[in-house]
XYZ file of N, CA, C and O in Angstrom:
340
model
N -10.077 -1.575 -8.685
C -10.003 -0.768 -9.854
C -8.711 0.065 -10.046
O -8.909 0.895 -9.143
N -8.872 0.116 -11.276
C -7.356 1.250 -11.733
C -7.811 2.905 -11.588
O -9.016 2.747 -11.852
N -6.967 3.539 -11.008
C -8.030 4.919 -11.048
C -7.549 5.410 -12.441
O -6.368 5.139 -13.582
N -8.482 6.334 -13.132
C -8.198 6.775 -14.425
C -7.167 7.754 -14.985
O -6.743 8.009 -16.020
N -6.600 8.387 -13.825
C -6.203 9.185 -13.509
C -4.906 9.280 -12.242
O -5.267 8.904 -11.338
N -3.806 9.632 -12.715
C -2.581 9.353 -11.721
C -2.956 9.670 -10.265
O -3.756 10.913 -10.387
N -2.849 9.121 -9.167
C -3.216 9.673 -7.863
C -2.067 10.251 -7.323
O -0.696 10.297 -7.674
N -1.972 11.278 -6.139
C -0.880 12.149 -6.043
C -1.619 11.711 -4.253
O -2.349 11.512 -4.100
N -0.160 12.367 -3.605
C -0.382 12.455 -2.211
C -0.806 11.683 -1.267
O -0.301 10.444 -2.156
N -1.372 11.875 -0.411
C -1.917 10.495 0.584
C -2.456 9.471 -0.265
O -2.520 8.146 -0.151
N -3.569 9.985 -1.397
C -3.999 8.910 -2.011
C -3.278 8.356 -2.731
O -3.618 6.780 -2.404
N -2.421 8.654 -3.573
C -0.939 7.805 -3.990
C -0.594 6.560 -3.133
O -0.493 5.409 -3.385
N -0.614 7.070 -2.002
C 0.805 6.380 -0.576
C -0.137 5.452 -0.465
O -0.005 4.248 -0.456
N -1.730 5.669 0.196
C -2.899 4.738 0.296
C -2.849 3.425 -1.048
O -2.930 2.226 -0.964
N -2.919 3.864 -2.187
C -3.013 3.088 -3.359
C -2.009 2.449 -3.303
O -2.098 1.154 -3.420
N -0.840 2.926 -3.137
C 0.524 2.287 -3.418
C 0.394 0.909 -2.730
O 1.589 -0.112 -2.793
N 0.213 1.134 -1.315
C 0.312 0.392 0.223
C -0.439 -1.135 -0.434
O -0.265 -2.004 0.025
N -1.633 -0.505 -0.660
C -2.344 -1.333 -0.980
C -2.080 -2.715 -2.081
O -2.686 -3.738 -2.358
N -1.674 -1.968 -2.840
C -0.994 -2.990 -4.173
C 0.688 -3.490 -3.661
O 1.048 -4.120 -5.165
N 1.252 -3.046 -3.135
C 2.440 -3.080 -2.482
C 2.868 -4.944 -2.942
O 4.218 -5.139 -3.567
N 2.317 -5.731 -2.511
C 2.475 -7.030 -2.291
C 2.402 -7.430 -3.645
O 3.559 -8.715 -4.145
N 1.650 -6.749 -4.850
C 1.834 -7.355 -6.222
C 2.741 -6.718 -6.581
O 2.904 -7.513 -8.298
N 3.665 -6.425 -6.638
C 4.448 -5.719 -7.389
C 4.495 -4.379 -7.916
O 3.390 -3.734 -7.638
N 5.658 -3.602 -8.374
C 5.755 -2.411 -8.537
C 4.681 -2.405 -9.729
O 4.015 -1.096 -10.314
N 4.948 -3.148 -11.240
C 4.265 -3.078 -11.962
C 2.500 -3.037 -11.615
O 1.773 -2.055 -12.208
N 1.926 -3.514 -10.976
C 0.847 -3.451 -10.574
C 0.762 -2.250 -9.720
O -0.673 -1.815 -10.226
N 1.461 -1.796 -8.854
C 0.845 -1.060 -7.781
C 0.850 0.476 -9.177
O -0.108 1.287 -8.803
N 1.616 0.613 -10.308
C 1.678 1.270 -11.041
C 0.303 1.824 -11.751
O -0.168 3.216 -11.830
N -0.147 0.943 -12.166
C -1.011 0.282 -13.338
C -2.457 1.010 -12.100
O -2.800 1.893 -12.411
N -2.507 0.189 -11.230
C -3.284 0.693 -10.185
C -3.753 2.074 -9.891
O -4.490 2.840 -9.382
N -2.756 3.055 -9.681
C -2.289 4.257 -9.167
C -2.606 5.231 -10.163
O -2.433 6.114 -10.531
N -3.103 4.566 -11.283
C -2.962 5.392 -12.501
C -1.826 5.737 -13.337
O -1.902 6.612 -14.283
N -0.744 5.089 -13.127
C 0.488 5.647 -14.115
C 0.589 4.428 -15.145
O 1.529 5.036 -16.056
N -0.127 3.470 -15.357
C -0.135 2.900 -16.655
C 1.563 1.692 -16.482
O 1.599 1.220 -15.173
N 2.220 1.893 -17.101
C 3.647 1.425 -17.456
C 4.922 2.478 -17.574
O 5.923 2.109 -17.530
N 4.636 3.490 -16.751
C 5.010 4.561 -16.431
C 6.001 4.496 -15.104
O 5.202 5.196 -13.984
N 7.014 3.424 -14.882
C 7.035 3.227 -13.403
C 7.971 4.221 -13.131
O 7.853 4.548 -11.442
N 9.283 4.922 -14.026
C 9.835 6.174 -13.239
C 8.843 7.434 -12.920
O 9.499 7.307 -11.787
N 7.999 7.597 -13.278
C 6.734 8.605 -13.309
C 6.174 8.242 -11.584
O 6.076 8.870 -10.794
N 5.581 6.885 -11.670
C 5.252 6.478 -10.631
C 5.932 6.409 -9.359
O 5.653 7.051 -8.032
N 7.214 5.743 -9.484
C 8.504 5.960 -8.325
C 8.387 7.531 -8.041
O 8.787 7.717 -6.511
N 8.838 8.478 -9.062
C 9.020 9.919 -8.572
C 8.052 10.490 -7.498
O 8.231 10.698 -6.374
N 6.896 10.248 -8.189
C 5.642 10.594 -7.891
C 5.516 10.201 -6.213
O 5.021 11.317 -5.087
N 5.771 8.854 -6.156
C 5.640 7.883 -5.061
C 6.512 8.518 -3.893
O 6.456 8.832 -2.686
N 7.712 8.868 -4.468
C 8.996 9.074 -3.740
C 8.469 10.510 -2.759
O 8.677 10.668 -1.545
N 7.605 11.149 -4.079
C 7.916 12.570 -3.120
C 6.836 12.460 -2.300
O 6.562 13.434 -1.443
N 5.814 12.226 -2.428
C 4.133 11.868 -1.410
C 4.835 11.073 -0.414
O 4.494 11.909 0.615
N 5.741 10.377 -0.409
C 6.185 9.876 1.177
C 6.961 10.653 1.657
O 6.774 11.220 2.960
N 7.548 11.478 1.440
C 8.800 13.020 1.628
C 7.492 13.878 2.385
O 7.756 14.361 3.397
N 6.504 14.047 1.635
C 5.367 15.113 2.183
C 4.817 14.875 3.299
O 4.389 15.425 3.767
N 4.490 13.202 3.411
C 3.926 12.803 4.585
C 4.916 12.367 5.662
O 4.756 12.230 6.862
N 6.319 12.918 5.032
C 7.201 12.198 6.105
C 7.368 10.870 6.677
O 7.470 10.675 7.753
N 7.296 10.485 5.638
C 8.107 8.795 5.784
C 9.065 8.767 5.215
O 9.257 8.641 4.048
N 9.934 7.761 5.631
C 10.952 7.095 5.371
C 10.655 5.924 4.805
O 10.780 5.198 5.184
N 10.714 6.193 3.720
C 10.596 4.540 2.783
C 11.310 4.904 1.697
O 11.347 5.642 0.909
N 12.650 3.852 1.246
C 13.185 3.984 0.408
C 12.841 2.888 -1.122
O 13.155 3.344 -2.146
N 11.473 1.750 -0.818
C 11.362 1.223 -2.293
C 10.159 0.850 -1.954
O 9.505 1.093 -0.550
N 9.310 -0.008 -2.537
C 7.802 0.049 -2.720
C 7.635 -0.762 -1.465
O 6.636 -0.869 -0.833
N 8.335 -1.657 -1.383
C 7.913 -3.015 -0.199
C 7.789 -2.002 1.161
O 7.612 -2.917 1.925
N 8.756 -1.247 1.502
C 8.899 -0.290 2.939
C 7.316 0.078 3.006
O 6.954 0.691 4.233
N 6.223 0.487 1.953
C 4.998 0.504 2.451
C 4.206 -0.611 3.378
O 3.281 -0.515 3.820
N 4.673 -1.694 2.996
C 3.973 -2.926 4.089
C 4.505 -2.680 4.938
O 5.752 -3.339 5.525
N 3.147 -3.231 6.030
C 3.763 -3.331 7.289
C 3.246 -4.652 7.691
O 2.953 -5.347 7.336
N 3.999 -4.674 9.305
C 3.966 -6.085 10.009
C 2.793 -6.720 9.483
O 2.272 -7.707 9.532
N 1.549 -5.727 10.010
C 0.035 -6.374 10.090
C -0.177 -6.415 8.575
O -0.967 -7.551 8.666
N 0.287 -6.102 7.569
C -0.052 -6.863 6.191
C 0.173 -7.938 6.013
O -0.156 -8.922 5.723
N 1.552 -7.951 6.358
C 2.077 -9.792 6.207
C 1.240 -10.521 7.504
O 1.359 -11.383 7.030
N 0.848 -9.925 8.166
C 0.136 -11.194 8.906
C -1.205 -11.415 8.684
O -1.368 -12.563 8.521
N -2.117 -10.514 8.511
C -3.413 -10.623 7.258
C -2.960 -11.468 6.245
O -3.523 -12.535 5.970
N -1.620 -11.034 5.099
C -1.552 -12.075 4.383
C -1.435 -13.434 4.716
O -1.667 -14.753 3.872
N -0.085 -13.736 5.309
C 0.169 -15.284 5.644
C -1.143 -15.984 6.496
O -0.840 -17.167 6.579
N -1.741 -15.455 7.013
C -3.240 -15.902 7.932
C -2.213 -16.777 9.446
O -2.905 -17.515 9.848
N -1.413 -15.959 9.394
C -0.896 -16.685 10.889
C -1.319 -16.075 12.594
O -1.154 -16.426 12.940
N -1.659 -15.089 11.735
C -2.525 -14.149 12.691
C -3.763 -15.421 13.949
O -4.206 -16.316 13.144
N -3.803 -14.866 15.473
C -4.668 -15.851 15.850
C -5.578 -15.414 16.641
O -5.494 -13.821 17.059
N -7.152 -15.132 16.193
C -8.158 -14.489 16.898
C -8.263 -15.425 18.420
O -8.481 -16.333 18.608
N -8.538 -14.354 19.327
C -8.953 -14.838 20.709
C -9.832 -13.860 20.670
O -10.345 -12.756 20.856
N -10.996 -15.054 20.887
C -12.567 -13.740 21.101
C -13.251 -15.377 21.991
O -12.793 -16.738 21.695
N -14.337 -15.108 22.778
C -15.205 -16.305 23.434
C -15.881 -16.818 22.185
O -16.059 -16.424 21.104
N -16.377 -17.736 22.886
C -17.137 -19.038 21.511
C -18.181 -18.436 21.508
O -18.873 -18.128 20.232
N -19.167 -17.747 22.465
C -20.169 -17.304 22.489
C -20.328 -16.066 23.123
O -19.405 -15.534 23.787
N -21.565 -15.203 22.960
C -21.285 -13.929 23.076
C -21.692 -13.739 24.775
O -21.649 -12.980 25.419
N -22.465 -14.954 25.670
C -22.285 -15.123 26.731
C -20.797 -15.362 27.556
O -21.032 -15.474 28.540
N -20.226 -15.883 26.857
C -18.844 -16.586 27.243
C -17.919 -15.284 27.394
O -17.001 -15.352 26.185
N -17.723 -14.550 28.481
C -16.914 -13.476 28.629
C -15.752 -13.654 29.333
O -14.884 -14.845 29.847
């Protein structure tokens, strides 16, 4: 669900990260910036700096773990049943 008001700080970074794979337009909309991509980018850059994150573009927020989950290439290693440890 898109934010009704523009997000800032950690909330903005979290929302942008969650929507980064869908592109900047979707991320900006979901974070409450509508079609104002310039303001979204400026606020996101500032929020990242405040959190001491070295991110130059939106795709920099996507972690390796996000990529593995999306691709489904991760392998689950677990016992077949609770009694098989």
